[in-house]
Amino acid sequence: MLQASSLDTAVAALREGGVIAYPTEAVWGLGCDPDDTSALTRLLRIKRRDPAKGVILVAADLDQFSPWLEGLPDERRAVLAEPQPQPTTWLVPDNGRAAELVRGEHDKVALRVSDHPLVGELCRAFGGPLVSTSANRAGEPSAMSAEEVRRVFGDELDALLDGPLGGHTRPSTIRDLATGRVLRA
C-alpha cells in the first residue's frame, strides 16, 4: 500500500513522469507535470476522466504562471492578482502554452494560485505549476483523507504527500477571466 512520501520523493516522482496525491484547500488532489503528456495521459486514465474536460493547473504564485499569461493585457493580470474570499480558479485564454490534455476541448486554461502551504511548497520545489484535479474516480466523491486516497487508488500512484486539508469546505470557485462569470461556485 502507498505510504506517505517526503516532499523530495514527491518532487522526484513528478520529475520522473509520476502521478502523485496531495491535500489542497478543500479536497485531496492528484497531480503531475503539466508538460508531460505521458503523465497527463496516465493521470486521466487512473482517474477515468474524459480528456475533453481538461484539468486545472495550480501554482505557488502568479509568477509561476508567467508562460501561460504571456500576451494577457495588464488589466486582466491585475484581476488575477486581486485577493479572493475563497480559492478561485480562473479560466484564462490559452496563448498556445497549455498542453491539449490540460486544456481539453476548451480554448481556455484553468489556473489557480493556491493558498495551501503544502501545495505552495510542492510547486516551489518542483519549479512550476502542477496539474491539480480532485482525487477521485470520475463521478465519485472526492477523497477527503490520505486513507481514502489509498483505498481508492491503491498502488496506482507514485507518491502521496500527506498533510491536512486547507480548511475550505468546497473546491475552488471557477470564474471566467474575460467575463467574470462564475461557472462553479
PDB file of C-alpha atoms in Angstrom:
ATOM      1  CA  MET A   1       0.000   0.000   0.000  1.00  0.00           C
ATOM      2  CA  LEU A   2       1.224   3.502  -0.851  1.00  0.00           C
ATOM      3  CA  GLN A   3       2.995   5.131   2.094  1.00  0.00           C
ATOM      4  CA  ALA A   4       3.360   8.839   2.842  1.00  0.00           C
ATOM      5  CA  SER A   5       6.209  10.420   0.875  1.00  0.00           C
ATOM      6  CA  SER A   6       8.578  13.248   1.678  1.00  0.00           C
ATOM      7  CA  LEU A   7       8.499  16.453  -0.358  1.00  0.00           C
ATOM      8  CA  ASP A   8      11.730  15.400  -2.099  1.00  0.00           C
ATOM      9  CA  THR A   9      10.271  11.994  -3.001  1.00  0.00           C
ATOM     10  CA  ALA A  10       7.081  13.595  -4.368  1.00  0.00           C
ATOM     11  CA  VAL A  11       9.075  16.075  -6.479  1.00  0.00           C
ATOM     12  CA  ALA A  12      11.323  13.271  -7.776  1.00  0.00           C
ATOM     13  CA  ALA A  13       8.213  11.289  -8.745  1.00  0.00           C
ATOM     14  CA  LEU A  14       6.834  14.296 -10.633  1.00  0.00           C
ATOM     15  CA  ARG A  15      10.116  14.812 -12.481  1.00  0.00           C
ATOM     16  CA  GLU A  16      10.141  11.133 -13.463  1.00  0.00           C
ATOM     17  CA  GLY A  17       6.668  11.353 -15.017  1.00  0.00           C
ATOM     18  CA  GLY A  18       4.781  10.163 -11.965  1.00  0.00           C
ATOM     19  CA  VAL A  19       1.313  10.905 -10.633  1.00  0.00           C
ATOM     20  CA  ILE A  20       1.037  11.988  -7.008  1.00  0.00           C
ATOM     21  CA  ALA A  21      -1.656  12.751  -4.441  1.00  0.00           C
ATOM     22  CA  TYR A  22      -1.605  15.734  -2.089  1.00  0.00           C
ATOM     23  CA  PRO A  23      -4.006  17.764   0.080  1.00  0.00           C
ATOM     24  CA  THR A  24      -5.422  21.011  -1.327  1.00  0.00           C
ATOM     25  CA  GLU A  25      -7.597  23.757   0.091  1.00  0.00           C
ATOM     26  CA  ALA A  26     -10.749  21.601   0.369  1.00  0.00           C
ATOM     27  CA  VAL A  27     -10.177  18.079  -1.014  1.00  0.00           C
ATOM     28  CA  TRP A  28      -7.309  15.775  -1.896  1.00  0.00           C
ATOM     29  CA  GLY A  29      -5.843  16.261  -5.353  1.00  0.00           C
ATOM     30  CA  LEU A  30      -3.994  14.263  -7.964  1.00  0.00           C
ATOM     31  CA  GLY A  31      -1.179  15.944  -9.821  1.00  0.00           C
ATOM     32  CA  CYS A  32       1.544  15.561 -12.387  1.00  0.00           C
ATOM     33  CA  ASP A  33       3.839  17.640 -14.579  1.00  0.00           C
ATOM     34  CA  PRO A  34       1.544  19.607 -16.952  1.00  0.00           C
ATOM     35  CA  ASP A  35       4.155  19.354 -19.723  1.00  0.00           C
ATOM     36  CA  ASP A  36       4.489  15.565 -19.584  1.00  0.00           C
ATOM     37  CA  THR A  37       1.964  14.054 -21.996  1.00  0.00           C
ATOM     38  CA  SER A  38       2.557  10.515 -20.713  1.00  0.00           C
ATOM     39  CA  ALA A  39       1.977  11.610 -17.102  1.00  0.00           C
ATOM     40  CA  LEU A  40      -1.170  13.520 -18.112  1.00  0.00           C
ATOM     41  CA  THR A  41      -2.497  10.524 -20.030  1.00  0.00           C
ATOM     42  CA  ARG A  42      -1.795   8.243 -17.074  1.00  0.00           C
ATOM     43  CA  LEU A  43      -3.448  10.630 -14.587  1.00  0.00           C
ATOM     44  CA  LEU A  44      -6.591  10.815 -16.731  1.00  0.00           C
ATOM     45  CA  ARG A  45      -6.632   7.022 -17.082  1.00  0.00           C
ATOM     46  CA  ILE A  46      -6.207   6.489 -13.319  1.00  0.00           C
ATOM     47  CA  LYS A  47      -8.971   8.995 -12.605  1.00  0.00           C
ATOM     48  CA  ARG A  48     -11.120   7.699 -15.508  1.00  0.00           C
ATOM     49  CA  ARG A  49     -11.622  11.298 -16.591  1.00  0.00           C
ATOM     50  CA  ASP A  50     -12.713  12.323 -20.082  1.00  0.00           C
ATOM     51  CA  PRO A  51      -9.696  14.082 -21.681  1.00  0.00           C
ATOM     52  CA  ALA A  52     -12.062  16.593 -23.333  1.00  0.00           C
ATOM     53  CA  LYS A  53     -12.786  18.139 -19.916  1.00  0.00           C
ATOM     54  CA  GLY A  54      -9.248  19.380 -19.313  1.00  0.00           C
ATOM     55  CA  VAL A  55      -7.657  19.882 -15.900  1.00  0.00           C
ATOM     56  CA  ILE A  56      -6.705  22.720 -13.566  1.00  0.00           C
ATOM     57  CA  LEU A  57      -3.155  23.924 -13.070  1.00  0.00           C
ATOM     58  CA  VAL A  58      -2.110  25.066  -9.607  1.00  0.00           C
ATOM     59  CA  ALA A  59       0.888  27.226  -8.662  1.00  0.00           C
ATOM     60  CA  ALA A  60       2.538  28.762  -5.621  1.00  0.00           C
ATOM     61  CA  ASP A  61       2.224  32.284  -7.010  1.00  0.00           C
ATOM     62  CA  LEU A  62       1.170  34.179 -10.117  1.00  0.00           C
ATOM     63  CA  ASP A  63       4.767  34.411 -11.378  1.00  0.00           C
ATOM     64  CA  GLN A  64       4.824  30.641 -11.867  1.00  0.00           C
ATOM     65  CA  PHE A  65       2.069  31.100 -14.452  1.00  0.00           C
ATOM     66  CA  SER A  66       4.022  33.686 -16.491  1.00  0.00           C
ATOM     67  CA  PRO A  67       4.380  31.475 -19.610  1.00  0.00           C
ATOM     68  CA  TRP A  68       0.604  30.856 -19.627  1.00  0.00           C
ATOM     69  CA  LEU A  69      -0.100  34.582 -19.172  1.00  0.00           C
ATOM     70  CA  GLU A  70       2.111  35.979 -21.948  1.00  0.00           C
ATOM     71  CA  GLY A  71       0.074  38.345 -24.087  1.00  0.00           C
ATOM     72  CA  LEU A  72      -2.593  38.846 -21.421  1.00  0.00           C
ATOM     73  CA  PRO A  73      -3.451  42.563 -21.005  1.00  0.00           C
ATOM     74  CA  ASP A  74      -2.237  44.205 -17.782  1.00  0.00           C
ATOM     75  CA  GLU A  75      -5.788  44.918 -16.591  1.00  0.00           C
ATOM     76  CA  ARG A  76      -6.599  41.182 -16.791  1.00  0.00           C
ATOM     77  CA  ARG A  77      -3.396  40.284 -14.935  1.00  0.00           C
ATOM     78  CA  ALA A  78      -4.417  42.755 -12.242  1.00  0.00           C
ATOM     79  CA  VAL A  79      -7.707  40.883 -11.758  1.00  0.00           C
ATOM     80  CA  LEU A  80      -5.779  37.632 -11.284  1.00  0.00           C
ATOM     81  CA  ALA A  81      -3.657  39.281  -8.604  1.00  0.00           C
ATOM     82  CA  GLU A  82      -6.631  40.553  -6.569  1.00  0.00           C
ATOM     83  CA  PRO A  83      -7.279  38.671  -3.307  1.00  0.00           C
ATOM     84  CA  GLN A  84     -10.337  36.414  -3.409  1.00  0.00           C
ATOM     85  CA  PRO A  85     -12.544  35.402  -0.451  1.00  0.00           C
ATOM     86  CA  GLN A  86     -12.144  31.714  -1.306  1.00  0.00           C
ATOM     87  CA  PRO A  87      -9.894  29.646  -3.579  1.00  0.00           C
ATOM     88  CA  THR A  88     -10.566  30.706  -7.161  1.00  0.00           C
ATOM     89  CA  THR A  89      -9.654  29.007 -10.409  1.00  0.00           C
ATOM     90  CA  TRP A  90      -9.561  31.415 -13.347  1.00  0.00           C
ATOM     91  CA  LEU A  91     -10.305  30.431 -16.937  1.00  0.00           C
ATOM     92  CA  VAL A  92      -7.704  32.321 -18.958  1.00  0.00           C
ATOM     93  CA  PRO A  93      -7.463  32.432 -22.761  1.00  0.00           C
ATOM     94  CA  ASP A  94      -4.903  29.877 -23.900  1.00  0.00           C
ATOM     95  CA  ASN A  95      -1.959  31.599 -25.545  1.00  0.00           C
ATOM     96  CA  GLY A  96      -0.766  28.321 -27.048  1.00  0.00           C
ATOM     97  CA  ARG A  97       1.282  27.322 -23.977  1.00  0.00           C
ATOM     98  CA  ALA A  98      -1.160  24.811 -22.464  1.00  0.00           C
ATOM     99  CA  ALA A  99      -0.905  21.176 -23.500  1.00  0.00           C
ATOM    100  CA  GLU A 100      -4.001  19.806 -25.230  1.00  0.00           C
ATOM    101  CA  LEU A 101      -4.726  17.415 -22.364  1.00  0.00           C
ATOM    102  CA  VAL A 102      -4.562  20.329 -19.897  1.00  0.00           C
ATOM    103  CA  ARG A 103      -6.932  22.466 -21.954  1.00  0.00           C
ATOM    104  CA  GLY A 104      -9.202  19.663 -23.120  1.00  0.00           C
ATOM    105  CA  GLU A 105     -11.703  20.754 -25.760  1.00  0.00           C
ATOM    106  CA  HIS A 106     -11.601  24.343 -24.492  1.00  0.00           C
ATOM    107  CA  ASP A 107      -9.815  27.465 -25.717  1.00  0.00           C
ATOM    108  CA  LYS A 108      -9.014  28.477 -22.138  1.00  0.00           C
ATOM    109  CA  VAL A 109      -6.758  27.095 -19.453  1.00  0.00           C
ATOM    110  CA  ALA A 110      -7.812  26.819 -15.793  1.00  0.00           C
ATOM    111  CA  LEU A 111      -5.282  28.403 -13.387  1.00  0.00           C
ATOM    112  CA  ARG A 112      -5.304  28.688  -9.585  1.00  0.00           C
ATOM    113  CA  VAL A 113      -2.766  30.151  -7.210  1.00  0.00           C
ATOM    114  CA  SER A 114      -3.108  28.022  -4.090  1.00  0.00           C
ATOM    115  CA  ASP A 115      -3.050  29.417  -0.583  1.00  0.00           C
ATOM    116  CA  HIS A 116      -2.431  25.922   0.807  1.00  0.00           C
ATOM    117  CA  PRO A 117       1.084  25.977   2.332  1.00  0.00           C
ATOM    118  CA  LEU A 118       1.950  22.418   1.278  1.00  0.00           C
ATOM    119  CA  VAL A 119       0.770  22.984  -2.311  1.00  0.00           C
ATOM    120  CA  GLY A 120       2.855  26.154  -2.457  1.00  0.00           C
ATOM    121  CA  GLU A 121       5.883  24.327  -1.101  1.00  0.00           C
ATOM    122  CA  LEU A 122       5.368  21.491  -3.596  1.00  0.00           C
ATOM    123  CA  CYS A 123       5.097  23.863  -6.583  1.00  0.00           C
ATOM    124  CA  ARG A 124       8.154  25.851  -5.475  1.00  0.00           C
ATOM    125  CA  ALA A 125      10.202  22.659  -5.002  1.00  0.00           C
ATOM    126  CA  PHE A 126       9.038  21.341  -8.390  1.00  0.00           C
ATOM    127  CA  GLY A 127       9.821  24.690 -10.008  1.00  0.00           C
ATOM    128  CA  GLY A 128       6.451  25.475 -11.540  1.00  0.00           C
ATOM    129  CA  PRO A 129       2.742  24.704 -11.761  1.00  0.00           C
ATOM    130  CA  LEU A 130       1.278  21.245 -11.407  1.00  0.00           C
ATOM    131  CA  VAL A 131      -1.884  19.597 -12.613  1.00  0.00           C
ATOM    132  CA  SER A 132      -4.445  19.670  -9.803  1.00  0.00           C
ATOM    133  CA  THR A 133      -7.560  17.572 -10.175  1.00  0.00           C
ATOM    134  CA  SER A 134      -9.647  16.090  -7.388  1.00  0.00           C
ATOM    135  CA  ALA A 135      -8.530  12.701  -6.097  1.00  0.00           C
ATOM    136  CA  ASN A 136     -11.459  10.552  -7.146  1.00  0.00           C
ATOM    137  CA  ARG A 137     -12.648   8.364  -9.971  1.00  0.00           C
ATOM    138  CA  ALA A 138     -14.808  10.340 -12.392  1.00  0.00           C
ATOM    139  CA  GLY A 139     -18.298  10.791 -10.982  1.00  0.00           C
ATOM    140  CA  GLU A 140     -17.339   9.676  -7.457  1.00  0.00           C
ATOM    141  CA  PRO A 141     -16.909  11.872  -4.344  1.00  0.00           C
ATOM    142  CA  SER A 142     -13.518  13.489  -3.834  1.00  0.00           C
ATOM    143  CA  ALA A 143     -11.158  11.926  -1.317  1.00  0.00           C
ATOM    144  CA  MET A 144     -11.046  13.817   1.956  1.00  0.00           C
ATOM    145  CA  SER A 145      -8.110  11.981   3.567  1.00  0.00           C
ATOM    146  CA  ALA A 146      -4.917  10.117   2.762  1.00  0.00           C
ATOM    147  CA  GLU A 147      -6.676   6.917   3.805  1.00  0.00           C
ATOM    148  CA  GLU A 148      -9.403   7.474   1.205  1.00  0.00           C
ATOM    149  CA  VAL A 149      -6.764   8.141  -1.463  1.00  0.00           C
ATOM    150  CA  ARG A 150      -5.068   4.848  -0.580  1.00  0.00           C
ATOM    151  CA  ARG A 151      -8.383   2.974  -0.578  1.00  0.00           C
ATOM    152  CA  VAL A 152      -9.472   4.329  -3.980  1.00  0.00           C
ATOM    153  CA  PHE A 153      -6.148   4.287  -5.820  1.00  0.00           C
ATOM    154  CA  GLY A 154      -4.059   1.660  -4.014  1.00  0.00           C
ATOM    155  CA  ASP A 155      -0.664   1.438  -5.679  1.00  0.00           C
ATOM    156  CA  GLU A 156      -1.645   3.278  -8.880  1.00  0.00           C
ATOM    157  CA  LEU A 157       0.088   6.442  -7.641  1.00  0.00           C
ATOM    158  CA  ASP A 158       3.810   7.151  -7.348  1.00  0.00           C
ATOM    159  CA  ALA A 159       3.777   9.302  -4.211  1.00  0.00           C
ATOM    160  CA  LEU A 160       1.435  10.597  -1.548  1.00  0.00           C
ATOM    161  CA  LEU A 161       2.393  13.868   0.134  1.00  0.00           C
ATOM    162  CA  ASP A 162       0.438  13.700   3.375  1.00  0.00           C
ATOM    163  CA  GLY A 163      -0.835  16.707   5.274  1.00  0.00           C
ATOM    164  CA  PRO A 164      -4.016  18.440   6.363  1.00  0.00           C
ATOM    165  CA  LEU A 165      -6.612  19.906   4.029  1.00  0.00           C
ATOM    166  CA  GLY A 166      -6.707  23.693   3.875  1.00  0.00           C
ATOM    167  CA  GLY A 167      -9.898  24.211   5.835  1.00  0.00           C
ATOM    168  CA  HIS A 168     -12.248  25.145   2.987  1.00  0.00           C
ATOM    169  CA  THR A 169     -15.483  23.210   2.631  1.00  0.00           C
ATOM    170  CA  ARG A 170     -15.827  23.278  -1.175  1.00  0.00           C
ATOM    171  CA  PRO A 171     -13.489  23.019  -4.146  1.00  0.00           C
ATOM    172  CA  SER A 172     -12.421  26.281  -5.750  1.00  0.00           C
ATOM    173  CA  THR A 173     -14.799  28.692  -7.424  1.00  0.00           C
ATOM    174  CA  ILE A 174     -14.278  28.675 -11.198  1.00  0.00           C
ATOM    175  CA  ARG A 175     -14.537  32.062 -12.924  1.00  0.00           C
ATOM    176  CA  ASP A 176     -14.037  33.190 -16.482  1.00  0.00           C
ATOM    177  CA  LEU A 177     -11.412  35.944 -16.525  1.00  0.00           C
ATOM    178  CA  ALA A 178     -12.838  37.645 -19.611  1.00  0.00           C
ATOM    179  CA  THR A 179     -16.444  37.896 -18.387  1.00  0.00           C
ATOM    180  CA  GLY A 180     -16.190  37.466 -14.619  1.00  0.00           C
ATOM    181  CA  ARG A 181     -18.918  34.831 -14.883  1.00  0.00           C
ATOM    182  CA  VAL A 182     -18.868  32.152 -12.190  1.00  0.00           C
ATOM    183  CA  LEU A 183     -19.061  28.645 -13.662  1.00  0.00           C
ATOM    184  CA  ARG A 184     -18.767  26.829 -10.327  1.00  0.00           C
ATOM    185  CA  ALA A 185     -19.461  28.482  -7.001  1.00  0.00           C
TER     186      ALA A 185
END
